[in-house]
Amino acid sequence: MVNVDIDTSAAVLALGLAKELPDYPKLTGVPAPKPLHDFDIDTARPRPYRPFRWEYHQNMSLSELEPNWWIELESTYRTRIAQRKKLYAEHGKVIVDELTGSREASRECMEMRYPNQFRYNDWTGVFTNEILHTQVDIATVHPLMFLLDNVPEDFFIVQEDPLTGLYRLTAAVGCSAVGWNISQKIGKPLMKFTEKMALSMDRYDPFFSKVACNKPIQRGSWGLEVGELHFVQANSPEWHNRNPLFTPIADFRREPYIPRLLLKVLREGKKSIMEYKGSWHTEHKAIPALEEWAREQEEKGWVPSDWKERTLDEHPFYPGWKDHYPIHD
């Protein structure tokens, strides 16, 4: 017998680190979100995002992304995940699709902020979802399916086409699109929606090449819809995700200034923009309710009667919103 003294520490260390996720904060320069150790998914409420502006122009309305709030979970988590999985089961690649070369970019989103709800084992590579009581080996699961099964938000990857230099959609998980679907956009150059929007984004394609990795951005949009989650058929990667936040319009009743501000937009917003948003099918219900709530708020002294509608200083929220929505830092 030959006794060979082998130092296995390096091999064991390498095996263990093989399952470890990359240090994305170090790679990107974007701070990691602050962990929420006392987070309760059953009572959590989303921040009251109200991106109403006046005067209202159709532009990208870009602002700096807050890493702590990139992925925001709340009490409808279980319902949303179930709805999204059902949509995928019914519509397949119209909901989730990818092009060759986008897989590695997809893996960059397999991290979260909630240590008590989600755990990742660096040794085994197993991700545990304590809310849904599921486990998955991230080495074997498709990154987009991982997102569909665990994150109640839409994700889109755009990459530069080496032949044309234009940015195109190369991978996506999209369950809340209205008026379009993934199959209509996958592999195609991004559209320039309007001349004004194209100018605000520096002709859109150059915009993506100029966005610094360590300075992520966000934008907000809104629409009035009937119901909740629904689906309407009709090289240097850039990650985009969309958080569809569904808010009962009745919540606006207790939110100072919001009814009057939204009324102004619905009544006097540019016709082409309102048609694009498709608000016509809800205005017959929304406008009378908003009128009533605006009067109530004036009578209660919440809003001065001579207030001139404008974008609020607290945009995209409203005065006193933290009293209604206790939040974590």
mmCIF file of C-alpha atoms in Angstrom:
data_model
loop_
_atom_site.group_PDB
_atom_site.id
_atom_site.type_symbol
_atom_site.label_atom_id
_atom_site.label_comp_id
_atom_site.label_asym_id
_atom_site.label_seq_id
_atom_site.Cartn_x
_atom_site.Cartn_y
_atom_site.Cartn_z
ATOM 1 C CA MET A 1 0.000 0.000 0.000
ATOM 2 C CA VAL A 2 1.260 3.394 -0.901
ATOM 3 C CA ASN A 3 0.327 6.103 1.557
ATOM 4 C CA VAL A 4 -0.276 9.307 -0.318
ATOM 5 C CA ASP A 5 -0.788 12.395 1.781
ATOM 6 C CA ILE A 6 -3.250 14.557 -0.129
ATOM 7 C CA ASP A 7 -4.302 17.981 1.074
ATOM 8 C CA THR A 8 -7.991 17.940 0.282
ATOM 9 C CA SER A 9 -8.783 21.338 1.771
ATOM 10 C CA ALA A 10 -8.335 23.173 -1.529
ATOM 11 C CA ALA A 11 -10.436 20.623 -3.406
ATOM 12 C CA VAL A 12 -13.196 20.771 -0.825
ATOM 13 C CA LEU A 13 -13.096 24.548 -0.837
ATOM 14 C CA ALA A 14 -13.322 24.619 -4.616
ATOM 15 C CA LEU A 15 -16.263 22.221 -4.550
ATOM 16 C CA GLY A 16 -18.073 24.341 -2.028
ATOM 17 C CA LEU A 17 -17.442 27.615 -3.852
ATOM 18 C CA ALA A 18 -18.586 26.092 -7.121
ATOM 19 C CA LYS A 19 -22.150 26.533 -5.867
ATOM 20 C CA GLU A 20 -21.605 30.026 -4.530
ATOM 21 C CA LEU A 21 -23.334 32.888 -6.321
ATOM 22 C CA PRO A 22 -21.156 35.657 -7.771
ATOM 23 C CA ASP A 23 -20.635 38.794 -5.693
ATOM 24 C CA TYR A 24 -23.007 40.944 -7.743
ATOM 25 C CA PRO A 25 -22.647 44.097 -5.594
ATOM 26 C CA LYS A 26 -18.895 43.964 -6.192
ATOM 27 C CA LEU A 27 -19.253 43.186 -9.884
ATOM 28 C CA THR A 28 -21.871 45.868 -10.581
ATOM 29 C CA GLY A 29 -21.050 48.559 -8.034
ATOM 30 C CA VAL A 30 -24.685 48.553 -6.866
ATOM 31 C CA PRO A 31 -25.061 48.122 -3.074
ATOM 32 C CA ALA A 32 -26.791 44.966 -1.918
ATOM 33 C CA PRO A 33 -30.263 45.554 -0.468
ATOM 34 C CA LYS A 34 -30.505 45.750 3.307
ATOM 35 C CA PRO A 35 -31.848 42.429 4.679
ATOM 36 C CA LEU A 36 -35.278 42.515 6.303
ATOM 37 C CA HIS A 37 -34.959 40.089 9.198
ATOM 38 C CA ASP A 38 -38.341 40.956 10.741
ATOM 39 C CA PHE A 39 -40.285 40.862 7.476
ATOM 40 C CA ASP A 40 -43.744 39.222 7.660
ATOM 41 C CA ILE A 41 -45.103 38.229 4.250
ATOM 42 C CA ASP A 42 -48.638 37.786 5.601
ATOM 43 C CA THR A 43 -48.987 41.403 6.748
ATOM 44 C CA ALA A 44 -46.643 43.180 4.337
ATOM 45 C CA ARG A 45 -48.116 45.918 2.168
ATOM 46 C CA PRO A 46 -46.459 47.523 -0.848
ATOM 47 C CA ARG A 47 -45.533 51.182 -0.689
ATOM 48 C CA PRO A 48 -48.328 53.314 -2.210
ATOM 49 C CA TYR A 49 -46.697 54.063 -5.532
ATOM 50 C CA ARG A 50 -48.724 56.834 -7.186
ATOM 51 C CA PRO A 51 -46.806 58.058 -10.262
ATOM 52 C CA PHE A 52 -49.355 60.735 -11.210
ATOM 53 C CA ARG A 53 -47.906 63.951 -12.600
ATOM 54 C CA TRP A 54 -49.214 67.265 -13.854
ATOM 55 C CA GLU A 55 -48.543 68.544 -16.366
ATOM 56 C CA TYR A 56 -48.552 65.062 -17.755
ATOM 57 C CA HIS A 57 -46.212 64.323 -20.650
ATOM 58 C CA GLN A 58 -45.453 60.964 -22.242
ATOM 59 C CA ASN A 59 -41.770 60.494 -21.464
ATOM 60 C CA MET A 60 -39.700 57.931 -19.623
ATOM 61 C CA SER A 61 -39.903 59.703 -16.236
ATOM 62 C CA LEU A 62 -36.612 58.184 -15.142
ATOM 63 C CA SER A 63 -35.281 58.302 -11.588
ATOM 64 C CA GLU A 64 -32.588 56.598 -9.558
ATOM 65 C CA LEU A 65 -33.362 53.035 -8.516
ATOM 66 C CA GLU A 66 -33.401 52.298 -4.791
ATOM 67 C CA PRO A 67 -31.694 48.889 -4.375
ATOM 68 C CA ASN A 68 -33.651 48.214 -1.174
ATOM 69 C CA TRP A 69 -36.899 48.336 -3.138
ATOM 70 C CA TRP A 70 -35.920 46.637 -6.371
ATOM 71 C CA ILE A 71 -37.815 43.479 -5.398
ATOM 72 C CA GLU A 72 -40.732 44.346 -3.099
ATOM 73 C CA LEU A 73 -42.855 41.527 -1.717
ATOM 74 C CA GLU A 74 -46.247 41.814 -0.045
ATOM 75 C CA SER A 75 -49.126 39.750 1.281
ATOM 76 C CA THR A 76 -50.512 38.721 -2.133
ATOM 77 C CA TYR A 77 -47.273 36.850 -2.912
ATOM 78 C CA ARG A 78 -48.729 33.337 -2.914
ATOM 79 C CA THR A 79 -51.709 34.341 -5.047
ATOM 80 C CA ARG A 80 -49.562 36.207 -7.570
ATOM 81 C CA ILE A 81 -47.132 33.321 -8.018
ATOM 82 C CA ALA A 82 -50.018 30.891 -8.554
ATOM 83 C CA GLN A 83 -51.625 33.217 -11.114
ATOM 84 C CA ARG A 84 -48.368 33.605 -13.019
ATOM 85 C CA LYS A 85 -47.684 29.867 -13.141
ATOM 86 C CA LYS A 86 -51.230 29.295 -14.411
ATOM 87 C CA LEU A 87 -50.733 31.848 -17.186
ATOM 88 C CA TYR A 88 -47.511 30.130 -18.235
ATOM 89 C CA ALA A 89 -49.196 26.736 -18.237
ATOM 90 C CA GLU A 90 -51.884 28.148 -20.543
ATOM 91 C CA HIS A 91 -49.748 30.285 -22.863
ATOM 92 C CA GLY A 92 -46.187 28.869 -22.764
ATOM 93 C CA LYS A 93 -43.658 30.901 -24.750
ATOM 94 C CA VAL A 94 -46.027 33.816 -24.993
ATOM 95 C CA ILE A 95 -45.244 34.290 -21.279
ATOM 96 C CA VAL A 96 -41.638 33.028 -20.956
ATOM 97 C CA ASP A 97 -39.138 32.922 -23.812
ATOM 98 C CA GLU A 98 -35.460 33.470 -24.608
ATOM 99 C CA LEU A 99 -32.983 33.662 -27.459
ATOM 100 C CA THR A 100 -29.639 31.878 -27.595
ATOM 101 C CA GLY A 101 -26.991 33.798 -25.661
ATOM 102 C CA SER A 102 -29.209 35.267 -22.961
ATOM 103 C CA ARG A 103 -28.956 32.464 -20.363
ATOM 104 C CA GLU A 104 -26.036 33.894 -18.382
ATOM 105 C CA ALA A 105 -27.710 37.291 -18.171
ATOM 106 C CA SER A 106 -30.782 35.575 -16.749
ATOM 107 C CA ARG A 107 -28.756 34.095 -13.868
ATOM 108 C CA GLU A 108 -27.894 37.561 -12.574
ATOM 109 C CA CYS A 109 -31.372 37.935 -11.072
ATOM 110 C CA MET A 110 -31.293 34.853 -8.857
ATOM 111 C CA GLU A 111 -30.842 36.768 -5.615
ATOM 112 C CA MET A 112 -33.248 38.192 -3.041
ATOM 113 C CA ARG A 113 -33.572 40.505 -0.058
ATOM 114 C CA TYR A 114 -35.565 38.420 2.405
ATOM 115 C CA PRO A 115 -33.314 36.071 4.442
ATOM 116 C CA ASN A 116 -36.103 34.547 6.525
ATOM 117 C CA GLN A 117 -38.280 33.794 3.518
ATOM 118 C CA PHE A 118 -35.571 32.636 1.085
ATOM 119 C CA ARG A 119 -32.345 30.737 1.710
ATOM 120 C CA TYR A 120 -29.517 29.709 -0.572
ATOM 121 C CA ASN A 121 -27.041 26.996 0.388
ATOM 122 C CA ASP A 122 -23.575 27.751 -1.020
ATOM 123 C CA TRP A 123 -22.535 24.134 -0.516
ATOM 124 C CA THR A 124 -25.438 22.325 -2.197
ATOM 125 C CA GLY A 125 -26.676 25.047 -4.537
ATOM 126 C CA VAL A 126 -30.216 24.522 -3.252
ATOM 127 C CA PHE A 127 -32.556 27.506 -3.032
ATOM 128 C CA THR A 128 -35.326 27.230 -0.427
ATOM 129 C CA ASN A 129 -38.548 29.214 -0.580
ATOM 130 C CA GLU A 130 -39.974 29.153 2.948
ATOM 131 C CA ILE A 131 -43.202 30.887 1.865
ATOM 132 C CA LEU A 132 -44.167 28.260 -0.691
ATOM 133 C CA HIS A 133 -42.232 25.421 1.023
ATOM 134 C CA THR A 134 -40.303 24.570 -2.143
ATOM 135 C CA GLN A 135 -36.687 23.791 -2.938
ATOM 136 C CA VAL A 136 -34.778 23.892 -6.208
ATOM 137 C CA ASP A 137 -31.204 23.286 -7.344
ATOM 138 C CA ILE A 138 -30.224 26.432 -9.228
ATOM 139 C CA ALA A 139 -27.684 24.451 -11.265
ATOM 140 C CA THR A 140 -30.502 22.546 -12.939
ATOM 141 C CA VAL A 141 -33.387 25.020 -13.056
ATOM 142 C CA HIS A 142 -33.764 27.432 -15.944
ATOM 143 C CA PRO A 143 -33.176 30.993 -14.636
ATOM 144 C CA LEU A 144 -36.382 32.323 -16.181
ATOM 145 C CA MET A 145 -38.424 29.487 -14.685
ATOM 146 C CA PHE A 146 -36.770 30.203 -11.342
ATOM 147 C CA LEU A 147 -38.044 33.790 -11.591
ATOM 148 C CA LEU A 148 -41.522 32.688 -12.657
ATOM 149 C CA ASP A 149 -41.764 30.303 -9.705
ATOM 150 C CA ASN A 150 -40.381 32.650 -7.046
ATOM 151 C CA VAL A 151 -40.609 36.335 -7.997
ATOM 152 C CA PRO A 152 -44.005 37.989 -8.672
ATOM 153 C CA GLU A 153 -42.601 40.498 -11.155
ATOM 154 C CA ASP A 154 -41.960 40.650 -14.887
ATOM 155 C CA PHE A 155 -38.376 40.560 -16.142
ATOM 156 C CA PHE A 156 -36.974 41.542 -19.527
ATOM 157 C CA ILE A 157 -33.448 41.294 -20.937
ATOM 158 C CA VAL A 158 -32.377 43.482 -23.851
ATOM 159 C CA GLN A 159 -29.034 42.944 -25.557
ATOM 160 C CA GLU A 160 -27.243 44.635 -28.388
ATOM 161 C CA ASP A 161 -27.529 42.894 -31.739
ATOM 162 C CA PRO A 162 -23.911 42.547 -32.977
ATOM 163 C CA LEU A 163 -25.075 42.819 -36.604
ATOM 164 C CA THR A 164 -27.252 45.935 -36.368
ATOM 165 C CA GLY A 165 -26.057 47.612 -33.165
ATOM 166 C CA LEU A 166 -29.691 47.923 -32.081
ATOM 167 C CA TYR A 167 -30.937 46.650 -28.739
ATOM 168 C CA ARG A 168 -33.513 43.909 -28.858
ATOM 169 C CA LEU A 169 -35.487 41.807 -26.406
ATOM 170 C CA THR A 170 -33.654 38.495 -25.941
ATOM 171 C CA ALA A 171 -35.327 36.918 -22.894
ATOM 172 C CA ALA A 172 -38.363 37.650 -20.773
ATOM 173 C CA VAL A 173 -40.875 36.588 -18.177
ATOM 174 C CA GLY A 174 -43.947 38.709 -18.870
ATOM 175 C CA CYS A 175 -47.331 37.996 -17.298
ATOM 176 C CA SER A 176 -48.902 41.456 -17.060
ATOM 177 C CA ALA A 177 -48.522 42.832 -20.572
ATOM 178 C CA VAL A 178 -51.599 44.621 -21.894
ATOM 179 C CA GLY A 179 -52.069 44.729 -25.662
ATOM 180 C CA TRP A 180 -48.896 42.774 -26.508
ATOM 181 C CA ASN A 181 -47.039 39.628 -25.548
ATOM 182 C CA ILE A 182 -43.497 38.240 -25.506
ATOM 183 C CA SER A 183 -43.866 36.357 -28.793
ATOM 184 C CA GLN A 184 -44.562 39.646 -30.587
ATOM 185 C CA LYS A 185 -41.427 41.345 -29.239
ATOM 186 C CA ILE A 186 -38.778 38.650 -28.785
ATOM 187 C CA GLY A 187 -35.764 39.214 -31.039
ATOM 188 C CA LYS A 188 -37.066 42.511 -32.408
ATOM 189 C CA PRO A 189 -35.523 45.996 -31.995
ATOM 190 C CA LEU A 190 -37.073 48.118 -29.291
ATOM 191 C CA MET A 191 -39.712 50.490 -30.557
ATOM 192 C CA LYS A 192 -39.468 54.253 -30.446
ATOM 193 C CA PHE A 193 -42.933 54.915 -29.088
ATOM 194 C CA THR A 194 -43.166 58.624 -29.808
ATOM 195 C CA GLU A 195 -40.872 61.346 -31.066
ATOM 196 C CA LYS A 196 -40.844 63.058 -27.666
ATOM 197 C CA MET A 197 -40.056 59.830 -25.844
ATOM 198 C CA ALA A 198 -37.289 59.014 -28.299
ATOM 199 C CA LEU A 199 -35.715 62.407 -27.697
ATOM 200 C CA SER A 200 -35.980 62.050 -23.917
ATOM 201 C CA MET A 201 -34.117 58.747 -24.151
ATOM 202 C CA ASP A 202 -31.484 60.034 -26.610
ATOM 203 C CA ARG A 203 -32.969 57.952 -29.428
ATOM 204 C CA TYR A 204 -33.433 54.968 -27.152
ATOM 205 C CA ASP A 205 -30.706 52.599 -28.429
ATOM 206 C CA PRO A 206 -27.793 54.940 -27.525
ATOM 207 C CA PHE A 207 -29.556 55.337 -24.190
ATOM 208 C CA PHE A 208 -28.943 51.709 -23.251
ATOM 209 C CA SER A 209 -25.290 51.815 -24.164
ATOM 210 C CA LYS A 210 -24.825 54.892 -21.948
ATOM 211 C CA VAL A 211 -26.522 53.550 -18.826
ATOM 212 C CA ALA A 212 -23.826 52.899 -16.223
ATOM 213 C CA CYS A 213 -23.980 49.487 -14.569
ATOM 214 C CA ASN A 214 -23.481 51.048 -11.124
ATOM 215 C CA LYS A 215 -26.296 53.570 -11.611
ATOM 216 C CA PRO A 216 -29.515 51.617 -12.156
ATOM 217 C CA ILE A 217 -32.639 53.572 -12.992
ATOM 218 C CA GLN A 218 -36.361 53.136 -12.598
ATOM 219 C CA ARG A 219 -39.488 54.603 -14.090
ATOM 220 C CA GLY A 220 -43.172 54.477 -13.277
ATOM 221 C CA SER A 221 -46.316 54.118 -15.319
ATOM 222 C CA TRP A 222 -49.951 53.554 -14.477
ATOM 223 C CA GLY A 223 -53.299 52.547 -15.854
ATOM 224 C CA LEU A 224 -56.855 51.994 -14.699
ATOM 225 C CA GLU A 225 -58.005 48.429 -15.210
ATOM 226 C CA VAL A 226 -60.876 46.167 -14.258
ATOM 227 C CA GLY A 227 -59.719 43.248 -12.122
ATOM 228 C CA GLU A 228 -56.155 42.313 -11.236
ATOM 229 C CA LEU A 229 -53.508 40.238 -12.970
ATOM 230 C CA HIS A 230 -54.594 39.581 -16.507
ATOM 231 C CA PHE A 231 -53.030 38.770 -19.852
ATOM 232 C CA VAL A 232 -54.116 40.198 -23.195
ATOM 233 C CA GLN A 233 -53.086 38.257 -26.321
ATOM 234 C CA ALA A 234 -52.835 40.539 -29.105
ATOM 235 C CA ASN A 235 -23.931 41.359 -25.458
ATOM 236 C CA SER A 236 -23.878 43.686 -22.616
ATOM 237 C CA PRO A 237 -27.247 42.736 -21.257
ATOM 238 C CA GLU A 238 -29.654 45.255 -19.763
ATOM 239 C CA TRP A 239 -32.042 43.879 -17.165
ATOM 240 C CA HIS A 240 -35.491 45.399 -16.835
ATOM 241 C CA ASN A 241 -38.160 44.262 -14.482
ATOM 242 C CA ARG A 242 -41.690 45.422 -13.972
ATOM 243 C CA ASN A 243 -43.604 45.205 -10.740
ATOM 244 C CA PRO A 244 -47.336 45.282 -11.483
ATOM 245 C CA LEU A 245 -48.814 46.811 -8.335
ATOM 246 C CA PHE A 246 -52.576 46.403 -8.174
ATOM 247 C CA THR A 247 -54.295 48.994 -5.985
ATOM 248 C CA PRO A 248 -58.076 49.257 -5.445
ATOM 249 C CA ILE A 249 -59.038 52.756 -6.548
ATOM 250 C CA ALA A 250 -61.019 53.104 -3.317
ATOM 251 C CA ASP A 251 -57.670 53.403 -1.489
ATOM 252 C CA PHE A 252 -57.283 56.867 -3.035
ATOM 253 C CA ARG A 253 -60.141 58.097 -0.852
ATOM 254 C CA ARG A 254 -57.857 58.447 2.160
ATOM 255 C CA GLU A 255 -54.820 59.659 0.254
ATOM 256 C CA PRO A 256 -54.581 63.476 0.246
ATOM 257 C CA TYR A 257 -54.347 65.152 -3.169
ATOM 258 C CA ILE A 258 -54.417 61.905 -5.150
ATOM 259 C CA PRO A 259 -58.098 62.049 -6.247
ATOM 260 C CA ARG A 260 -57.805 65.629 -7.505
ATOM 261 C CA LEU A 261 -54.496 65.037 -9.207
ATOM 262 C CA LEU A 262 -55.735 61.944 -11.027
ATOM 263 C CA LEU A 263 -58.957 63.749 -11.974
ATOM 264 C CA LYS A 264 -56.902 66.486 -13.595
ATOM 265 C CA VAL A 265 -54.984 63.953 -15.657
ATOM 266 C CA LEU A 266 -58.088 62.037 -16.741
ATOM 267 C CA ARG A 267 -60.010 65.181 -17.697
ATOM 268 C CA GLU A 268 -57.298 67.290 -19.251
ATOM 269 C CA GLY A 269 -54.506 64.898 -20.201
ATOM 270 C CA LYS A 270 -53.464 64.860 -23.836
ATOM 271 C CA LYS A 271 -56.031 62.883 -25.788
ATOM 272 C CA SER A 272 -53.492 60.689 -27.587
ATOM 273 C CA ILE A 273 -51.868 59.698 -24.292
ATOM 274 C CA MET A 274 -55.182 58.875 -22.660
ATOM 275 C CA GLU A 275 -56.155 56.781 -25.660
ATOM 276 C CA TYR A 276 -52.824 54.964 -25.450
ATOM 277 C CA LYS A 277 -53.500 54.166 -21.797
ATOM 278 C CA GLY A 278 -57.012 52.973 -22.637
ATOM 279 C CA SER A 279 -58.536 54.770 -19.660
ATOM 280 C CA TRP A 280 -61.836 55.316 -21.487
ATOM 281 C CA HIS A 281 -63.302 51.979 -20.376
ATOM 282 C CA THR A 282 -63.055 52.862 -16.666
ATOM 283 C CA GLU A 283 -63.654 56.640 -16.636
ATOM 284 C CA HIS A 284 -67.428 56.349 -16.283
ATOM 285 C CA LYS A 285 -66.833 54.732 -12.888
ATOM 286 C CA ALA A 286 -63.562 56.328 -11.853
ATOM 287 C CA ILE A 287 -64.339 60.005 -12.472
ATOM 288 C CA PRO A 288 -67.543 60.234 -10.359
ATOM 289 C CA ALA A 289 -65.808 58.424 -7.476
ATOM 290 C CA LEU A 290 -62.737 60.663 -7.672
ATOM 291 C CA GLU A 291 -64.938 63.763 -7.749
ATOM 292 C CA GLU A 292 -66.696 62.654 -4.578
ATOM 293 C CA TRP A 293 -63.451 61.856 -2.761
ATOM 294 C CA ALA A 294 -61.861 65.139 -3.839
ATOM 295 C CA ARG A 295 -64.807 67.057 -2.332
ATOM 296 C CA GLU A 296 -64.542 65.037 0.874
ATOM 297 C CA GLN A 297 -60.852 65.824 1.218
ATOM 298 C CA GLU A 298 -61.476 69.543 0.772
ATOM 299 C CA GLU A 299 -64.279 69.464 3.355
ATOM 300 C CA LYS A 300 -61.989 67.676 5.816
ATOM 301 C CA GLY A 301 -59.243 70.234 5.252
ATOM 302 C CA TRP A 302 -56.850 67.686 3.788
ATOM 303 C CA VAL A 303 -56.558 69.633 0.527
ATOM 304 C CA PRO A 304 -56.967 73.445 0.199
ATOM 305 C CA SER A 305 -59.843 74.372 -2.088
ATOM 306 C CA ASP A 306 -57.577 76.722 -4.037
ATOM 307 C CA TRP A 307 -54.847 74.128 -4.564
ATOM 308 C CA LYS A 308 -53.573 74.067 -8.144
ATOM 309 C CA GLU A 309 -52.967 70.568 -9.401
ATOM 310 C CA ARG A 310 -49.281 69.775 -9.824
ATOM 311 C CA THR A 311 -46.831 66.944 -9.321
ATOM 312 C CA LEU A 312 -46.546 66.426 -5.568
ATOM 313 C CA ASP A 313 -43.305 67.112 -3.713
ATOM 314 C CA GLU A 314 -43.519 63.554 -2.351
ATOM 315 C CA HIS A 315 -43.829 62.061 -5.859
ATOM 316 C CA PRO A 316 -44.324 59.169 -6.490
ATOM 317 C CA PHE A 317 -46.075 59.065 -3.108
ATOM 318 C CA TYR A 318 -48.278 61.576 -1.238
ATOM 319 C CA PRO A 319 -48.103 63.663 1.961
ATOM 320 C CA GLY A 320 -48.321 61.507 5.096
ATOM 321 C CA TRP A 321 -48.102 58.193 3.263
ATOM 322 C CA LYS A 322 -45.769 56.647 5.844
ATOM 323 C CA ASP A 323 -48.515 56.972 8.481
ATOM 324 C CA HIS A 324 -50.691 54.693 6.340
ATOM 325 C CA TYR A 325 -47.933 52.311 5.279
ATOM 326 C CA PRO A 326 -45.422 51.452 7.994
ATOM 327 C CA ILE A 327 -42.269 50.441 6.165
ATOM 328 C CA HIS A 328 -38.859 48.970 6.814
ATOM 329 C CA ASP A 329 -35.731 50.922 5.961
#
